[in-house]
Every structure is written in structure tokens, then in C-alpha cells.
mmCIF file of C-alpha atoms in Angstrom:
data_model
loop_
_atom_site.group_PDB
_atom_site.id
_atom_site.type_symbol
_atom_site.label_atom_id
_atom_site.label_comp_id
_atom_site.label_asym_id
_atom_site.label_seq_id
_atom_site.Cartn_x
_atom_site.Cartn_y
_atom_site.Cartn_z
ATOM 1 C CA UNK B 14 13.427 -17.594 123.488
ATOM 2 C CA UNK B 15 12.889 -14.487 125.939
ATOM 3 C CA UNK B 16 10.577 -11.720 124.276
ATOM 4 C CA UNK B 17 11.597 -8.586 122.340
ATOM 5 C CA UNK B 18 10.660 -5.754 123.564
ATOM 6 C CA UNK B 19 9.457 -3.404 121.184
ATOM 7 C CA UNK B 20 11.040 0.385 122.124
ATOM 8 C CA UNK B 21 7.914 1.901 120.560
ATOM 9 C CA UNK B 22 5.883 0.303 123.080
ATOM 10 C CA UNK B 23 7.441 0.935 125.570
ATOM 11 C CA UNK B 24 6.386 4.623 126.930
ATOM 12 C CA UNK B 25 2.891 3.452 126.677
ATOM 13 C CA UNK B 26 3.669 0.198 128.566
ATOM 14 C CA UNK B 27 4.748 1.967 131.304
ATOM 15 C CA UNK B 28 1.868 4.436 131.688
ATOM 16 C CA UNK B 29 -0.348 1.410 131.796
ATOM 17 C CA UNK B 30 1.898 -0.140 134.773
ATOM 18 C CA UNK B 31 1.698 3.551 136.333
ATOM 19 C CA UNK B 32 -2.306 3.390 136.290
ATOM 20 C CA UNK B 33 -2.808 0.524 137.327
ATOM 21 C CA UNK B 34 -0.614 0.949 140.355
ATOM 22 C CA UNK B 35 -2.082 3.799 140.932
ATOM 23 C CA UNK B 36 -5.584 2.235 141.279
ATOM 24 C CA UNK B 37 -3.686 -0.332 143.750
ATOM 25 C CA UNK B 38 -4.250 -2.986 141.352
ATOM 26 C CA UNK B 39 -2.893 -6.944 140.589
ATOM 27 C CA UNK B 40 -2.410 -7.568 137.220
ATOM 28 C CA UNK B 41 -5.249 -10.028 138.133
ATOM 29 C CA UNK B 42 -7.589 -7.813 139.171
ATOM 30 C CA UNK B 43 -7.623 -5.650 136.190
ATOM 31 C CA UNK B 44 -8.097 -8.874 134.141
ATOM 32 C CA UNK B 45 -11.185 -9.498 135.641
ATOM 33 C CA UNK B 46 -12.169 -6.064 134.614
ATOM 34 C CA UNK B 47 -11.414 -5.677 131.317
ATOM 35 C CA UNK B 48 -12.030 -9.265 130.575
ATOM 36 C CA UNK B 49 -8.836 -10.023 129.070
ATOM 37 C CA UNK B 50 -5.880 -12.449 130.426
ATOM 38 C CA UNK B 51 -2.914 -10.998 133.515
ATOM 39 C CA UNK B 52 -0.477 -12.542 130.854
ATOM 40 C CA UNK B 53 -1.695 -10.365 128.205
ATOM 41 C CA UNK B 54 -1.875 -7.734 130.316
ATOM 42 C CA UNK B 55 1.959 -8.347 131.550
ATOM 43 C CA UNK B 56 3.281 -7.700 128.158
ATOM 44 C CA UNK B 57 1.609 -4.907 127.269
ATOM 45 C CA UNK B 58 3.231 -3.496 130.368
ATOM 46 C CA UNK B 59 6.464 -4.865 128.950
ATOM 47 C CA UNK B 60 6.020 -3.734 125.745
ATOM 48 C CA UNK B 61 6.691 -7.348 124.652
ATOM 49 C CA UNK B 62 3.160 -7.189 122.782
ATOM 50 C CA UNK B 63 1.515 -4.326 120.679
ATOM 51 C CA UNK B 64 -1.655 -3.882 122.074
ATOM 52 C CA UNK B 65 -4.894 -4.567 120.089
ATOM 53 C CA UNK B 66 -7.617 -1.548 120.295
ATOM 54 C CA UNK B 67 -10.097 -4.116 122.661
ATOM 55 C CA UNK B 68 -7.735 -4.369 125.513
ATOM 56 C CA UNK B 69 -6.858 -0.776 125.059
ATOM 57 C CA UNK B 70 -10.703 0.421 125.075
ATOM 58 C CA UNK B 71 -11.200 -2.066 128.139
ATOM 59 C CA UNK B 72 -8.577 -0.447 130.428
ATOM 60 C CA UNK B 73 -9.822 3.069 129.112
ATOM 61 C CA UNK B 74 -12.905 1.932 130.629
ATOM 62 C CA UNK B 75 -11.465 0.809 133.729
ATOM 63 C CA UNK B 76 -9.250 3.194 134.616
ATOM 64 C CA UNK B 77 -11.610 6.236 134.042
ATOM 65 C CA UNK B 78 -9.357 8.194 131.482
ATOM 66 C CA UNK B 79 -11.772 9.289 129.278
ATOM 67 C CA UNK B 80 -10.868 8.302 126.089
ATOM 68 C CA UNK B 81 -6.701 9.432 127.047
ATOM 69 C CA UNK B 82 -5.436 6.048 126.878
ATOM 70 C CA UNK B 83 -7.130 5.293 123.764
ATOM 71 C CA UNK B 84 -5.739 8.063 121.635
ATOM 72 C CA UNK B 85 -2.386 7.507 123.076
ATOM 73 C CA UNK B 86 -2.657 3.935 121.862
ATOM 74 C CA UNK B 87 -3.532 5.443 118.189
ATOM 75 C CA UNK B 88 -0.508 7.954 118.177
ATOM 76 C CA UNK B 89 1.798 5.261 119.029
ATOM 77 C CA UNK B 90 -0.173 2.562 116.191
ATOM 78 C CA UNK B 91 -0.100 5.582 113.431
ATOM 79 C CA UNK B 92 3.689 6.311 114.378
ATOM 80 C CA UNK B 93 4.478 2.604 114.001
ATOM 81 C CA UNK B 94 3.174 2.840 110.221
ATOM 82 C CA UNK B 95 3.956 5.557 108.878
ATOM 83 C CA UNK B 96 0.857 8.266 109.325
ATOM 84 C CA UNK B 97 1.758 11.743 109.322
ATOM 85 C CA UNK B 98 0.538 14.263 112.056
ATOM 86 C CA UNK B 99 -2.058 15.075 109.653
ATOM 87 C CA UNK B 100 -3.606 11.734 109.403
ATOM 88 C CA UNK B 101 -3.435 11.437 113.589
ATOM 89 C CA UNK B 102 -5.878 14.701 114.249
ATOM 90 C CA UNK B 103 -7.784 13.678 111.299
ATOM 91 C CA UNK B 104 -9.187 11.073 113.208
ATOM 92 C CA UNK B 105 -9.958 12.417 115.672
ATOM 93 C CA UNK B 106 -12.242 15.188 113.791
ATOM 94 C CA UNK B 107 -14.265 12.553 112.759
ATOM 95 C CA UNK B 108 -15.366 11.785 116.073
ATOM 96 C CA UNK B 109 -15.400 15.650 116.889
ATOM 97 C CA UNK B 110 -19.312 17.661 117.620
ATOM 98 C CA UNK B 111 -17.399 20.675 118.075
ATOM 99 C CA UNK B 112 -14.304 22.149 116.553
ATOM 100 C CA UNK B 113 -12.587 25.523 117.386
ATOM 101 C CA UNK B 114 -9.587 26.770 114.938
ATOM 102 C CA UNK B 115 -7.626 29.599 115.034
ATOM 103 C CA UNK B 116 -5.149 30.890 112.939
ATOM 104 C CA UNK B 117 -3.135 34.309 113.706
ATOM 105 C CA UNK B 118 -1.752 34.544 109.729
ATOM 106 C CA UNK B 119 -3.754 32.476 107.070
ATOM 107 C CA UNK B 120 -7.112 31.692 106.229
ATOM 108 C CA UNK B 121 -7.683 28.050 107.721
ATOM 109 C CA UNK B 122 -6.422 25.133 104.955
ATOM 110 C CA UNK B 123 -9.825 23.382 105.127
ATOM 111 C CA UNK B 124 -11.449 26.965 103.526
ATOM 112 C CA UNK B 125 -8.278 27.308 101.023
ATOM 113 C CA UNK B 126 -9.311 27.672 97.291
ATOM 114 C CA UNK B 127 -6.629 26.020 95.662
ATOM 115 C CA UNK B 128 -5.545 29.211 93.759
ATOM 116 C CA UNK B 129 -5.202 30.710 97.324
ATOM 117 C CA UNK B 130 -3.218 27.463 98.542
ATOM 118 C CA UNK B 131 -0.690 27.326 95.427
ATOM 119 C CA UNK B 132 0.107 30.578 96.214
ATOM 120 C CA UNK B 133 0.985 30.042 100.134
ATOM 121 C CA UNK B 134 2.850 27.126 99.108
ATOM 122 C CA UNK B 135 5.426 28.077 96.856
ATOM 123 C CA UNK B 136 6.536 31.047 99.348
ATOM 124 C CA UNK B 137 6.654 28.522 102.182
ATOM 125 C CA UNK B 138 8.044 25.182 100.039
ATOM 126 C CA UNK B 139 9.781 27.169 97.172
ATOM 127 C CA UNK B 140 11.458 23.396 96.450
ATOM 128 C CA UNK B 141 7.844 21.988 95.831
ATOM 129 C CA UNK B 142 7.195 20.468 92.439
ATOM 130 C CA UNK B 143 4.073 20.084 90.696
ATOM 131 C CA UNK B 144 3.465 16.507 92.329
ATOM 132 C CA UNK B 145 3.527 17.454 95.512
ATOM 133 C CA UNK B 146 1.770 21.024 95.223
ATOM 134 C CA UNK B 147 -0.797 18.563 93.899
ATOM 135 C CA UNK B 148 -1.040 16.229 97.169
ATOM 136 C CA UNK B 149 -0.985 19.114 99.355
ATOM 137 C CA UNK B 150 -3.738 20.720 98.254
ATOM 138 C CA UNK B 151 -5.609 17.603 97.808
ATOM 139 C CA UNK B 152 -5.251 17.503 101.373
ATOM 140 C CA UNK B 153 -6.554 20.811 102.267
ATOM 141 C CA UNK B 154 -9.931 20.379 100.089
ATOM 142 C CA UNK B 155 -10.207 16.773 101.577
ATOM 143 C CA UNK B 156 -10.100 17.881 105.141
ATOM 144 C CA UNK B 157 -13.290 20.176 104.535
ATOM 145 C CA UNK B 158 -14.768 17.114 103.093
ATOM 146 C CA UNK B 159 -13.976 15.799 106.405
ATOM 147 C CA UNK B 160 -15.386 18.553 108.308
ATOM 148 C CA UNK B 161 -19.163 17.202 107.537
ATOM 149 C CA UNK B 162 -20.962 19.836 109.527
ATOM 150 C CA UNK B 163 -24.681 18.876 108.139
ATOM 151 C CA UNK B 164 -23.913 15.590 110.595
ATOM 152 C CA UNK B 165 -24.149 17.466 113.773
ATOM 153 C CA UNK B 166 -20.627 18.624 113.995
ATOM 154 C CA UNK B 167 -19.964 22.817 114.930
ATOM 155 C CA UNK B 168 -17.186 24.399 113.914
ATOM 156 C CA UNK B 169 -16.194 27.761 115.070
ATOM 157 C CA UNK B 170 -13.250 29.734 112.924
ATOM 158 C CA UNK B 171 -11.949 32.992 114.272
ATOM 159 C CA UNK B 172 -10.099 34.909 111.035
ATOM 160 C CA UNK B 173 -7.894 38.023 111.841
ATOM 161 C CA UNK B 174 -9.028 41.150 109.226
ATOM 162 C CA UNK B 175 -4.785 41.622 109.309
ATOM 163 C CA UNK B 176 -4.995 37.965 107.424
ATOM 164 C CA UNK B 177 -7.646 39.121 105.361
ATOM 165 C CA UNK B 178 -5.700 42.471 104.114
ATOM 166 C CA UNK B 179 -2.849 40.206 103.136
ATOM 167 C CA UNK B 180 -2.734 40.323 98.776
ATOM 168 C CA UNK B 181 -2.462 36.067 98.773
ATOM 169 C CA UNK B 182 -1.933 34.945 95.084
ATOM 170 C CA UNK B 183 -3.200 38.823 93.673
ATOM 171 C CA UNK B 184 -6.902 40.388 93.840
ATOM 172 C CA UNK B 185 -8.091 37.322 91.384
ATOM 173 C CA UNK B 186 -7.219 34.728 93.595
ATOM 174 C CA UNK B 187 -8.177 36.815 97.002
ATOM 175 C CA UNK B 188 -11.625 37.278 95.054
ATOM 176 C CA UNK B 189 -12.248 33.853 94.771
ATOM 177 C CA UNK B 190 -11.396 33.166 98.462
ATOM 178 C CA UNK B 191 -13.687 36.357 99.615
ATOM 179 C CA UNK B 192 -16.333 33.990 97.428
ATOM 180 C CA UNK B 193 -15.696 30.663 99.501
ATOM 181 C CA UNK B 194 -15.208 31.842 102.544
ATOM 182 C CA UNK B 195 -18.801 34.298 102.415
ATOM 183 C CA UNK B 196 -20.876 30.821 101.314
ATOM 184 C CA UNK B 197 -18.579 28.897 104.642
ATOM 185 C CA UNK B 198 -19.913 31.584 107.049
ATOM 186 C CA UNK B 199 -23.614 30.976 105.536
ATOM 187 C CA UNK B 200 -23.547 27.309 106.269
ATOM 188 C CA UNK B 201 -24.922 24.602 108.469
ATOM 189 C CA UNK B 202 -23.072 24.342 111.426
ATOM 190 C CA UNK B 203 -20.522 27.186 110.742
ATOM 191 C CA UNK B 204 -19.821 30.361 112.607
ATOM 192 C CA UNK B 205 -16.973 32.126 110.762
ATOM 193 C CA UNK B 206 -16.089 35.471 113.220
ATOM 194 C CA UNK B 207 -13.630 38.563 112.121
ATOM 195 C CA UNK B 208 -11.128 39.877 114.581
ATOM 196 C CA UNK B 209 -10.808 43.568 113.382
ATOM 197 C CA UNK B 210 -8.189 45.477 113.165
ATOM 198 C CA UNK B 211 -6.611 47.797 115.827
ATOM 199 C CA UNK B 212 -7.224 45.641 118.926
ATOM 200 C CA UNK B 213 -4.864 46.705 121.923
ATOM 201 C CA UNK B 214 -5.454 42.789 123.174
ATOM 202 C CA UNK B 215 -2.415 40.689 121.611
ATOM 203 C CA UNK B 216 -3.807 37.512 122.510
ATOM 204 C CA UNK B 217 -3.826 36.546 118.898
ATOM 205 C CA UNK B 218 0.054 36.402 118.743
ATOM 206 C CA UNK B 219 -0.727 33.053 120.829
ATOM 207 C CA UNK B 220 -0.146 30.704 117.336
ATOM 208 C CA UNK B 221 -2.389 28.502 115.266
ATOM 209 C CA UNK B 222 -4.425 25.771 117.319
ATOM 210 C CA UNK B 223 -7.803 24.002 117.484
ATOM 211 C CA UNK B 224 -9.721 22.534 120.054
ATOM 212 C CA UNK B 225 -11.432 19.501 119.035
ATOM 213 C CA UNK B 226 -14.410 18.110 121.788
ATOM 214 C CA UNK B 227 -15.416 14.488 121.172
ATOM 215 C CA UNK B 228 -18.569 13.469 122.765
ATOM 216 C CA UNK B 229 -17.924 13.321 127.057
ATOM 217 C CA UNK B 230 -14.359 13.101 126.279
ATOM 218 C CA UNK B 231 -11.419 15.099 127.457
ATOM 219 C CA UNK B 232 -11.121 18.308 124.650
ATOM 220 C CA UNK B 233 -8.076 17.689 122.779
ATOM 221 C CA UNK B 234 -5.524 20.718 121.802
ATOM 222 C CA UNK B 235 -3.595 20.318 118.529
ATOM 223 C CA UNK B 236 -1.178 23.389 118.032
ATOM 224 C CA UNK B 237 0.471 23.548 114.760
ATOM 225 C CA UNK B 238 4.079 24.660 113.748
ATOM 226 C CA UNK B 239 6.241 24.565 110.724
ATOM 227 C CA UNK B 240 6.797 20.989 110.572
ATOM 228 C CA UNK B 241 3.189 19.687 111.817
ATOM 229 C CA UNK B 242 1.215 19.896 114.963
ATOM 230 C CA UNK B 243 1.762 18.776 118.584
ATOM 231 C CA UNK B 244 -1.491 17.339 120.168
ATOM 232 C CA UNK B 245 -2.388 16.923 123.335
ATOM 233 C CA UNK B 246 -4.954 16.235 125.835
ATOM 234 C CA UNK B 247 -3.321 17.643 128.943
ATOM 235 C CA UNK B 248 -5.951 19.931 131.367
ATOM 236 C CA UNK B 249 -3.550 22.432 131.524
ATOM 237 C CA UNK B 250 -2.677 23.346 128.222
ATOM 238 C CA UNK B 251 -6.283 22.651 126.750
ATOM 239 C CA UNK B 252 -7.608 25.143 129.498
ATOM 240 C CA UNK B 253 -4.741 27.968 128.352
ATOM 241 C CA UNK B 254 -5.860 27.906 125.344
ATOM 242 C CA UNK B 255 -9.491 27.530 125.806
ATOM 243 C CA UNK B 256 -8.982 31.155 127.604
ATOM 244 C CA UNK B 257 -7.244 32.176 124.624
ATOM 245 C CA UNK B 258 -10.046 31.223 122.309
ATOM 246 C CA UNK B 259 -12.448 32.850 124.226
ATOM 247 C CA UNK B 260 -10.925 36.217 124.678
ATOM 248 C CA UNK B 261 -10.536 35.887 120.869
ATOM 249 C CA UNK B 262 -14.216 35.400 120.461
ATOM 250 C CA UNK B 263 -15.442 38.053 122.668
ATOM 251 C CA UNK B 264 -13.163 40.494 120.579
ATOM 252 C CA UNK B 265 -14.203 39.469 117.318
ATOM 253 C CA UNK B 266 -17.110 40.725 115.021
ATOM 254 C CA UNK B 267 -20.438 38.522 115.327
ATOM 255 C CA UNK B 268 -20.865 35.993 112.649
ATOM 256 C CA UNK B 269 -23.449 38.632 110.599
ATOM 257 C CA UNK B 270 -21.010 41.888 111.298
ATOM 258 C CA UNK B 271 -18.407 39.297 110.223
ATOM 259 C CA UNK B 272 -20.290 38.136 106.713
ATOM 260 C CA UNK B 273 -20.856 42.065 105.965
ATOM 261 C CA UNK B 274 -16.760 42.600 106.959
ATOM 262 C CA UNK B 275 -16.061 39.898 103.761
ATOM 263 C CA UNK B 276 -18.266 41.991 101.413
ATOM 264 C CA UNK B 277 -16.737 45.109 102.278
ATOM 265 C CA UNK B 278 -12.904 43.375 102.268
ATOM 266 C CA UNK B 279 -13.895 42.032 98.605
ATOM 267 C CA UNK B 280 -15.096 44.651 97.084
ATOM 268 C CA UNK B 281 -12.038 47.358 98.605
ATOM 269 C CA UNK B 282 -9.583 45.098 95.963
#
């Protein structure tokens, strides 16, 4: 009986085929460098076998992509079973020493309170019921959990003021989040900045993103919309918004001036 091959696989199959020819390879030849059989090899390239994360970690190696072809291999495993977008990043921000977020309209969802998340929710998912209010903001307090910055990892936020001015919930719930997001800016490993108001730069109409820079890795990009995030890894687009990030930064209040800028917004309410 001939072997199936599986459509999922098959993008990634070729790309393997494409690098390897590339490199002016046999199927052979990268078999003696990744240590693992030509037949093997052949149906991965034919997408007649799902790859297993050795092989895929051995031709990451060989080929020189910098950890590219292994988080390809993990998009197409996750979308296979089932993990949302949410669950792909996440990953990845485990691995992560530095983080860089940016969001042009909200205060980030790993520094929600869940008073301030409620409220965001049912404007943007009126439908929502209590159920899944309850796993969405589960999420949000579980990805700061995530975010262990005590282990070495830096993460930078930049926060518009415009965001900040925004009544979220009513001056109770904005009080608490003034609260949580002065002790964030305090801690290890976190620089929370302010971009103030009446800036003639508009590079914060660029959207929500975050650059996430694992170890000697390529930086990935993840840019969120309303129905997830697209992530990516491509030079290009991580170095567009890199610029973007940085013009941010140089605009925005230091992280003191910034702490002092949360005192000031909490007590105006």
C-alpha cells in the first residue's frame, strides 16, 4: 500500500526539500549529518511521515536556520491538535530573555486586573457567558504567571497615556489597575514606559505586537488582530517593527517619569 500523504505536512515538507537543495545536498548526505536514515528523511520531504522534534532539531542544526525550522515544525504540530494561537507564542515566551509588547489601545492582558478585563470583554464579546469570561481571564492572569521575570527574562511594555485616559470598567476598576500596574513598573526585570500625550509622531497607529528574543535565535514578531496573532520570524518584518519599537521608546517617558505619570493618572479620577 503506497503512503498517504498528510496535506498538513506538506508545506513544511517542501521547505525541507528547498533547503536541502539549496545546500546542494543528497538525501544521503544530510543523513550523515543529522544522524538519522535518507528514508526517513524522504518522507518527511513527502509529507508521508510527521516529523518527530529530533530529526527536526538535527536539520535545524544542519542547515544553519537558527531555530526557524524548529518553530515551524511546532506551528504545524500545535495546528494538527488543536492549540490556539495563544498556546503557539506561549511557548515560545518561555524560552524568551527578552520581551518587547506594545499595545496602541489597552493596557497589555498579562497586567489586566480581572475587573479591568471583564469590562473589555463584554464590549468586545457582548455574546460571552459567564464560562467563558471565566477562561479568558484565566488566561490573561496565567500568562503573567508565565512571564517569570525573577528567572532572567526582561520585559519592556510601552503604554500610551491616550490608553490610560480611557474610563475601563469606571474609576473603581481603573483604580485598581493604576494599583497593579505601579507595583509591575517596580519589579524585577520590568521597565513599564508612558507615551504621553500630544506626540506629532504617529508611529503608534502601527497595531499591537511583541518581539520575543530567544537566546542566539532569530527575534520572533507576533502581531495581534481581532481573531489572534500572526507570528513570524521573517528579517524583514521583525526589523520594521523593531524600528517601530524603538521610535516608540525614544518618545516615551523614562521608566521613573513613567511610575510618577501612574500616580498622577490615579489620583486625577
Amino acid at each position: 500500500m503506497a503512503d498517504q500523504k498528510q496535506p498538513a505536512w506538506v508545506s513544511f515538507g517542501n521547505h525541507v526539500k528547498s533547503l536541502r537543495r539549496q545546500e546542494g545536498w543528497s538525501l544521503q548526505r544530510l543523513a550523515k549529518l543529522t544522524n538519522y536514515s535518507a528514508t526517513y528523511h524522504s518522507k518527511v520531504e513527502r509529507a508521508v511521515r510527521p516529523p518527530k522534534q529530533g530529526i527536526v532539531e538535527a536539520m535545524d542544526s544542519a542547515f544553519g536556520t537558527n531555530g526557524a525550522l524548529l518553530r515551524m515544525w511546532r506551528d504545524v504540530e500545535r495546528s494538527e491538535s488543536g492549540s490556539g494561537w495563544y498556546e503557539q507564542s506561549g511557548e515560545y515566551e518561555k524560552e524568551a530573555e527578552e520581551i518587547r509588547f506594545f499595545h496602541p489601545f489597552v493596557v497589555p492582558g498579562f497586567f489586566q486586573t480581572e475587573g479591568y478585563a471583564r469590562a473589555l470583554i463584554s464590549d468586545t464579546i457582548p455574546a460571552t457567558d459567564e464560562a467563558g469570561m471565566k477562561k479568558i481571564v484565566s488566561a490573561r492572569q496565567s500568562w503573567r504567571k508565565r512571564l517569570r521575570t525573577g528567572n532572567g527574562l526582561m520585559l519592556n511594555v510601552i503604554i500610551p497615556e491616550f490608553t490610560l485616559t480611557q474610563p475601563v470598567g469606571g474609576p473603581e476598576v481603573m483604580a485598581e489597575q493604576f494599583d497593579v500596574l505601579s507595583k509591575e513598573s517596580q519589579a524585577e526585570g520590568i521597565a513599564v514606559q508612558i507615551l504621553p500625550l500630544g506626540l506629532k509622531d504617529f508611529t503608534w497607529t502601527v497595531g499591537a505586537f511583541r518581539l520575543i528574543y530567544i537566546n542566539d535565535r532569530s527575534p520572533l514578531l507576533c502581531c495581534e488582530h481581532a481573531t489572534g496573532e500572526d507570528i513570524t520570524d521573517e528579517a524583514h518584518y521583525v526589523r520594521r517593527l523593531e524600528i517601530a519599537y524603538n521610535k516608540l521608546q525614544m518618545w516615551a517617558l523614562s521608566p521613573a517619569d513613567s511610575l510618577q505619570k501612574l500616580n498622577k493618572l490615579k489620583e486625577s479620577l
